[in-house]
Amino acid sequence: MAKTKKTIKPNKPYFEPPIDFTGGNWNTQEDTYTQFFYEQNLSQFWRPEDISLQSDLNVWHILPEEVKLAYAQNLLILTFLDTYQGDIGMPVVSRSMDEKYHQRKAVINFMAAMENAVHAKSYSNIFMTYLPTTTIDELFNWGEQNENLQKIMSLIVGTYETLDRYNYLKKYDPKQVTFSQTDFDEAQWKAMAASVFLETWLFYSGFYYPLYFYGQGKLMQAGEIINLILRDESIHGLYIGRLAQEVYEKFDETKQKELKMWLDSLLDKLYHEQAALVEAVYDPVDLTHDVKIFVRYNANKALMNLGFDQAFPTEEVNPVVINGLNTETKTMDNFSMKGNGYQKMKSEMLKDSDFYFDTTLDGEKK
Ligand SMILES: [Fe+2]
Ligand SMILES: [Fe+2]
């Protein structure tokens, strides 16, 4: 017997939306830090095509095959992370903000656009310059088949999808809502924590190799791109980390402990997958040991962005990579290249001291 199809009438409202719309008023501050992040984000804006990659080809063409492969696989891993951070991570966190936070949503939406329209696109520009189409296709297939990468994506994106469902029910299906505000806050905090792990930690095993070259004065144009991306991810992790800390402060002590345990467990699972992925990519070029130090170094930084103590002991990172992390521009050609010293607007690198806000959210002095 043929099934009868349900008729969908897209023009008929599913529910009556409440008449309570408000506009974003930038004349007042939503909190003591969002407008600061707004300024910083916009002053750092750049386009993938700002950086010409042709001059890298002299070096690229003489690299051994295993080096080329490791370099490309790292950029592919970064592509996957940035793609989903733009597709769902940032948008879902933005959607989870209360209606009144128009400025916060604007900042997060801007960051979302940078993730896949600028960052992921830049990796593709590098692929398109360095590699033939068949190799690019093989690379994407490798990422789709790689169990560790897929598991990492699933652990992170899973928290985004959970928050997405909460957002939807709260907004469009309130009659079905069987969860409390605390349940919602928990889903929101977990997605924010996963987002900070991605921004401040998971990217860095992929950044390591381009920085390793950049620190030695090789593949400088790709290195400039990586430094521009890294500069963006750095403020993304700080901003979402700041928001996450605000949510965390709302929980009672029991809940806070439970959530910290969840975070530690997520860290363990991600570290396990990261370690295996690092071995797969970096063993052929003998850098696994160094990269794992860098992975632990950045895991500590991510925890600090979320307001927690570091999980791993302090270790010395390869000085070549630290040299690559130095964001003062290394190449500058007014006709064909733009170092990251080039900026659309006047923009300063952030310092740790920029993040000590001496007022509470209510504007009271601490
Ligand atoms: Fe990004
Ligand atoms: Fe980001």
Coordinates of C-alpha atoms and ligand atoms in Angstrom, one line a residue:
M1 CA 0.0 0.0 0.0
A2 CA 1.4 3.4 -0.9
K3 CA 2.2 5.6 1.9
T4 CA 0.4 8.9 2.1
K5 CA 2.8 11.8 2.1
K6 CA 2.5 14.5 4.7
T7 CA 1.8 17.9 3.1
I8 CA 4.3 20.5 4.1
K9 CA 3.2 24.1 3.8
P10 CA 6.4 26.1 4.2
N11 CA 4.6 29.4 4.1
K12 CA 2.3 28.5 7.1
P13 CA 4.1 29.5 10.3
Y14 CA 4.8 26.5 12.5
F15 CA 4.1 28.6 15.6
E16 CA 3.3 32.2 16.3
P17 CA 6.5 34.0 16.9
P18 CA 6.4 36.3 20.0
I19 CA 6.4 40.0 19.1
D20 CA 9.5 41.0 21.0
F21 CA 12.1 41.9 18.5
T22 CA 14.9 44.2 19.5
G23 CA 17.7 46.0 17.6
G24 CA 21.4 45.9 18.3
N25 CA 22.3 49.2 20.0
W26 CA 26.1 49.8 19.8
N27 CA 25.7 53.0 21.8
T28 CA 25.6 50.9 25.0
Q29 CA 28.0 48.1 25.9
E30 CA 26.6 44.6 26.5
D31 CA 29.6 43.8 28.7
T32 CA 33.1 45.1 29.3
Y33 CA 34.9 43.1 26.6
T34 CA 32.7 42.4 23.6
Q35 CA 33.3 45.7 21.8
F36 CA 37.0 45.3 22.4
F37 CA 36.9 41.9 20.6
Y38 CA 34.8 43.4 17.9
E39 CA 37.5 46.1 17.2
Q40 CA 40.2 43.5 17.3
N41 CA 38.5 41.0 15.0
L42 CA 37.6 43.6 12.4
S43 CA 41.0 45.2 12.4
Q44 CA 42.6 41.8 11.7
F45 CA 40.4 41.1 8.7
W46 CA 42.2 39.8 5.6
R47 CA 41.5 37.9 2.4
P48 CA 43.0 34.6 1.2
E49 CA 44.0 36.2 -2.1
D50 CA 46.0 38.9 -0.2
I51 CA 48.9 36.5 -0.2
S52 CA 50.5 35.3 -3.4
L53 CA 52.0 31.8 -3.0
Q54 CA 54.0 31.5 -6.2
S55 CA 57.3 32.3 -4.7
D56 CA 57.0 29.2 -2.4
L57 CA 57.1 26.9 -5.4
N58 CA 60.9 27.0 -5.7
V59 CA 61.2 25.4 -2.3
W60 CA 58.2 23.2 -2.6
H61 CA 59.3 21.5 -5.8
I62 CA 62.6 20.3 -4.3
L63 CA 61.1 18.9 -1.1
P64 CA 61.1 15.1 -0.6
E65 CA 57.8 13.4 -1.2
E66 CA 57.3 12.4 2.5
V67 CA 57.8 16.0 3.5
K68 CA 55.3 17.2 1.0
L69 CA 52.8 14.6 2.1
A70 CA 53.1 15.5 5.8
Y71 CA 52.8 19.2 5.0
A72 CA 49.6 18.6 2.9
Q73 CA 48.0 16.3 5.4
N74 CA 48.4 18.9 8.2
L75 CA 46.7 21.5 6.1
L76 CA 44.0 19.0 5.3
I77 CA 43.4 18.4 9.0
L78 CA 43.2 22.2 9.5
T79 CA 40.7 22.4 6.7
F80 CA 38.4 19.9 8.3
L81 CA 38.5 21.7 11.7
D82 CA 38.0 25.2 10.2
T83 CA 35.2 24.0 7.9
Y84 CA 33.1 22.7 10.8
Q85 CA 34.0 25.6 13.0
G86 CA 32.5 27.9 10.4
D87 CA 29.6 25.6 9.3
I88 CA 28.2 24.8 12.8
G89 CA 30.6 25.6 15.7
M90 CA 30.5 29.4 15.7
P91 CA 26.9 29.7 14.4
V92 CA 25.5 27.4 17.0
V93 CA 27.2 29.2 19.9
S94 CA 26.0 32.5 18.4
R95 CA 22.4 31.2 18.2
S96 CA 22.6 30.0 21.8
M97 CA 23.2 33.6 23.1
D98 CA 20.1 35.2 24.5
E99 CA 18.2 37.5 22.1
K100 CA 19.5 40.6 23.8
Y101 CA 23.1 39.9 23.0
H102 CA 23.2 41.4 19.5
Q103 CA 26.8 42.6 19.8
R104 CA 28.1 39.2 21.0
K105 CA 26.2 37.5 18.1
A106 CA 27.8 40.0 15.7
V107 CA 31.3 39.2 16.9
I108 CA 30.8 35.4 16.8
N109 CA 29.1 35.6 13.4
F110 CA 32.1 37.5 12.1
M111 CA 34.5 34.9 13.5
A112 CA 32.3 32.1 11.8
A113 CA 32.7 33.8 8.5
M114 CA 36.5 33.9 8.9
E115 CA 36.6 30.2 9.6
N116 CA 35.5 28.7 6.3
A117 CA 35.3 31.8 4.0
V118 CA 38.9 32.8 4.8
H119 CA 40.8 30.1 6.7
A120 CA 39.5 26.9 5.0
K121 CA 39.7 28.7 1.7
S122 CA 43.3 29.7 2.3
Y123 CA 44.3 26.1 2.8
S124 CA 42.7 25.3 -0.5
N125 CA 44.6 28.1 -2.2
I126 CA 47.8 26.5 -0.9
F127 CA 46.7 23.1 -2.2
M128 CA 45.8 24.6 -5.6
T129 CA 49.3 26.2 -5.9
Y130 CA 51.3 23.3 -4.6
L131 CA 49.4 20.2 -5.8
P132 CA 47.7 18.8 -8.9
T133 CA 43.9 18.1 -8.7
T134 CA 44.3 14.4 -8.4
T135 CA 46.5 14.7 -5.4
I136 CA 44.1 17.2 -3.8
D137 CA 41.3 14.7 -4.3
E138 CA 43.4 11.9 -2.7
L139 CA 44.2 14.2 0.2
F140 CA 40.5 14.9 0.9
N141 CA 39.8 11.2 0.6
W142 CA 42.5 10.5 3.2
G143 CA 40.8 12.9 5.6
E144 CA 37.4 11.3 5.1
Q145 CA 38.8 7.9 5.7
N146 CA 41.1 8.7 8.6
E147 CA 39.6 7.3 11.8
N148 CA 41.5 9.5 14.2
L149 CA 40.5 12.7 12.4
Q150 CA 36.9 11.6 12.1
K151 CA 36.8 10.7 15.8
I152 CA 38.2 14.2 16.7
M153 CA 35.6 15.8 14.5
S154 CA 32.9 13.7 16.1
L155 CA 33.9 14.6 19.6
I156 CA 33.9 18.3 18.9
V157 CA 31.0 18.6 16.5
G158 CA 28.9 16.3 18.7
T159 CA 28.8 19.0 21.4
Y160 CA 27.7 21.5 18.7
E161 CA 25.0 19.3 17.5
T162 CA 23.6 18.8 21.0
L163 CA 23.5 22.5 21.5
D164 CA 21.9 22.9 18.1
R165 CA 19.0 20.7 19.2
Y166 CA 18.6 22.6 22.5
N167 CA 18.6 25.9 20.6
Y168 CA 15.9 24.6 18.2
L169 CA 13.6 23.2 20.9
K170 CA 13.9 26.3 23.1
K171 CA 13.1 28.6 20.2
Y172 CA 10.7 26.6 18.0
D173 CA 9.2 23.8 20.0
P174 CA 8.8 25.1 23.6
K175 CA 6.0 22.7 24.3
Q176 CA 8.4 19.8 23.9
V177 CA 10.9 21.3 26.3
T178 CA 11.6 19.0 29.1
F179 CA 14.9 20.5 30.1
S180 CA 15.8 23.2 32.6
Q181 CA 17.8 26.4 32.1
T182 CA 20.7 24.6 33.8
D183 CA 20.5 21.8 31.2
F184 CA 20.6 24.4 28.5
D185 CA 23.6 26.2 30.1
E186 CA 25.4 22.9 30.4
A187 CA 25.0 22.2 26.7
Q188 CA 26.1 25.7 25.9
W189 CA 29.2 25.5 28.1
K190 CA 30.2 22.1 26.7
A191 CA 30.0 23.5 23.1
M192 CA 32.0 26.6 24.1
A193 CA 34.6 24.4 25.9
A194 CA 34.9 22.2 22.8
S195 CA 35.2 25.3 20.6
V196 CA 38.1 26.6 22.8
F197 CA 39.8 23.2 22.6
L198 CA 39.5 23.3 18.8
E199 CA 40.7 26.9 18.5
T200 CA 43.5 27.0 21.0
W201 CA 44.6 23.4 21.0
L202 CA 43.6 21.1 18.2
F203 CA 44.7 23.5 15.4
Y204 CA 48.3 23.6 16.7
S205 CA 49.5 20.1 15.7
G206 CA 48.6 21.2 12.1
F207 CA 50.2 24.6 12.5
Y208 CA 53.4 23.0 13.8
Y209 CA 54.8 22.0 10.4
P210 CA 54.2 25.2 8.5
L211 CA 55.7 27.1 11.5
Y212 CA 58.7 24.7 11.5
F213 CA 59.4 25.7 7.8
Y214 CA 58.6 29.4 8.4
G215 CA 61.0 29.5 11.4
Q216 CA 63.7 28.3 9.0
G217 CA 62.8 30.8 6.3
K218 CA 61.1 28.3 4.0
L219 CA 57.7 28.2 2.4
M220 CA 57.3 31.8 3.7
Q221 CA 54.1 32.7 1.9
A222 CA 52.2 29.7 3.3
G223 CA 53.8 30.5 6.6
E224 CA 52.4 34.1 6.4
I225 CA 48.9 32.6 5.8
I226 CA 49.3 30.3 8.8
N227 CA 50.4 33.2 11.0
L228 CA 47.4 35.3 9.9
I229 CA 45.1 32.3 10.7
L230 CA 46.8 31.7 14.0
R231 CA 46.4 35.4 15.0
D232 CA 42.6 35.0 14.4
E233 CA 42.3 31.7 16.2
S234 CA 44.1 33.2 19.1
I235 CA 41.4 35.8 19.7
H236 CA 38.6 33.3 18.9
G237 CA 39.8 31.1 21.7
L238 CA 40.1 34.0 24.1
Y239 CA 36.7 35.4 23.4
I240 CA 34.7 32.1 23.5
G241 CA 36.8 31.1 26.6
R242 CA 35.7 34.4 28.3
L243 CA 32.1 33.6 27.5
A244 CA 32.5 30.0 28.7
Q245 CA 33.9 31.2 32.0
E246 CA 30.8 33.4 32.4
V247 CA 28.5 30.5 31.9
Y248 CA 30.6 28.3 34.2
E249 CA 30.3 30.8 37.1
K250 CA 26.5 30.3 37.0
F251 CA 26.7 26.6 38.1
D252 CA 26.8 25.5 41.7
E253 CA 29.9 23.7 43.0
T254 CA 28.6 20.2 42.4
K255 CA 27.8 20.9 38.8
Q256 CA 31.1 22.7 38.3
K257 CA 32.9 19.6 39.5
E258 CA 30.9 17.3 37.2
L259 CA 31.6 19.5 34.2
K260 CA 35.3 19.7 35.0
M261 CA 35.3 15.9 35.0
W262 CA 33.6 15.9 31.7
L263 CA 36.2 18.3 30.3
D264 CA 39.1 16.2 31.6
S265 CA 37.6 13.1 30.0
L266 CA 37.1 15.0 26.7
L267 CA 40.7 16.1 27.0
D268 CA 41.9 12.5 27.4
K269 CA 39.9 11.3 24.5
L270 CA 41.0 14.1 22.2
Y271 CA 44.6 13.7 23.3
H272 CA 44.5 10.0 22.6
E273 CA 43.2 10.6 19.0
Q274 CA 45.6 13.6 18.5
A275 CA 48.6 11.5 19.5
A276 CA 47.7 8.8 17.0
L277 CA 47.0 11.3 14.3
V278 CA 50.4 13.1 15.0
E279 CA 52.2 9.7 14.8
A280 CA 50.5 8.9 11.4
V281 CA 51.4 12.3 9.9
Y282 CA 54.8 13.1 11.6
D283 CA 56.5 9.7 12.0
P284 CA 57.6 9.7 8.4
V285 CA 59.4 13.0 9.0
D286 CA 60.7 12.2 12.5
L287 CA 59.0 15.0 14.3
T288 CA 56.4 13.2 16.4
H289 CA 58.2 13.7 19.7
D290 CA 58.5 17.5 19.2
V291 CA 55.0 17.9 17.9
K292 CA 53.5 16.1 20.9
I293 CA 55.3 18.6 23.2
F294 CA 53.6 21.4 21.2
V295 CA 50.3 19.6 21.5
R296 CA 50.5 19.4 25.3
Y297 CA 51.8 23.1 25.4
N298 CA 48.6 24.2 23.6
A299 CA 46.3 22.0 25.6
N300 CA 47.5 23.8 28.6
K301 CA 46.8 27.2 26.9
A302 CA 43.3 26.1 26.0
L303 CA 42.6 25.1 29.6
M304 CA 43.8 28.4 30.8
N305 CA 41.4 30.2 28.4
L306 CA 38.6 28.3 30.1
G307 CA 39.8 29.4 33.5
F308 CA 41.5 26.1 34.6
D309 CA 45.0 25.1 35.6
Q310 CA 47.3 23.4 33.1
A311 CA 47.0 19.6 32.8
F312 CA 50.5 18.8 31.5
P313 CA 53.9 19.8 33.0
T314 CA 55.7 22.7 31.3
E315 CA 58.0 21.6 28.5
E316 CA 60.3 23.5 26.2
V317 CA 58.9 23.9 22.7
N318 CA 61.2 23.6 19.7
P319 CA 62.8 27.1 19.3
V320 CA 62.4 26.9 15.5
V321 CA 58.7 26.8 15.9
I322 CA 58.7 29.5 18.5
N323 CA 60.6 31.6 15.9
G324 CA 57.9 30.7 13.4
L325 CA 55.3 31.9 15.9
N326 CA 56.9 35.3 16.1
T327 CA 54.3 37.2 14.2
E328 CA 56.4 40.1 13.0
T329 CA 56.3 39.9 9.3
K330 CA 59.3 38.1 7.6
T331 CA 58.6 38.9 4.0
M332 CA 57.3 42.0 2.5
D333 CA 57.0 42.8 -1.2
N334 CA 54.8 45.7 -2.1
F335 CA 53.9 44.2 -5.5
S336 CA 53.1 40.6 -4.9
M337 CA 53.2 39.7 -1.3
K338 CA 51.8 40.8 1.9
G339 CA 53.3 39.8 5.2
N340 CA 51.1 39.6 8.2
G341 CA 52.5 43.1 8.9
Y342 CA 50.0 44.2 6.2
Q343 CA 46.7 45.2 7.8
K344 CA 43.5 46.7 6.5
M345 CA 43.4 48.9 9.5
K346 CA 45.7 49.8 12.3
S347 CA 45.9 46.6 14.4
E348 CA 48.1 45.7 17.3
M349 CA 49.0 42.2 18.4
L350 CA 47.3 41.3 21.7
K351 CA 49.2 40.9 24.9
D352 CA 48.2 39.0 27.9
S353 CA 47.6 42.2 29.8
D354 CA 44.9 43.1 27.4
F355 CA 42.7 40.5 28.9
Y356 CA 42.6 41.6 32.5
F357 CA 39.3 43.4 32.6
D358 CA 39.1 45.5 35.8
T359 CA 35.3 45.6 35.9
T360 CA 32.7 43.0 36.4
L361 CA 29.9 42.5 33.9
D362 CA 27.7 44.9 35.8
G363 CA 30.4 47.5 35.4
E364 CA 31.5 47.4 39.0
K365 CA 35.2 47.8 39.7
K366 CA 36.7 44.6 40.9
Ligands
FE1 FE 39.7 29.4 11.7
FE2 FE 38.6 30.2 14.9

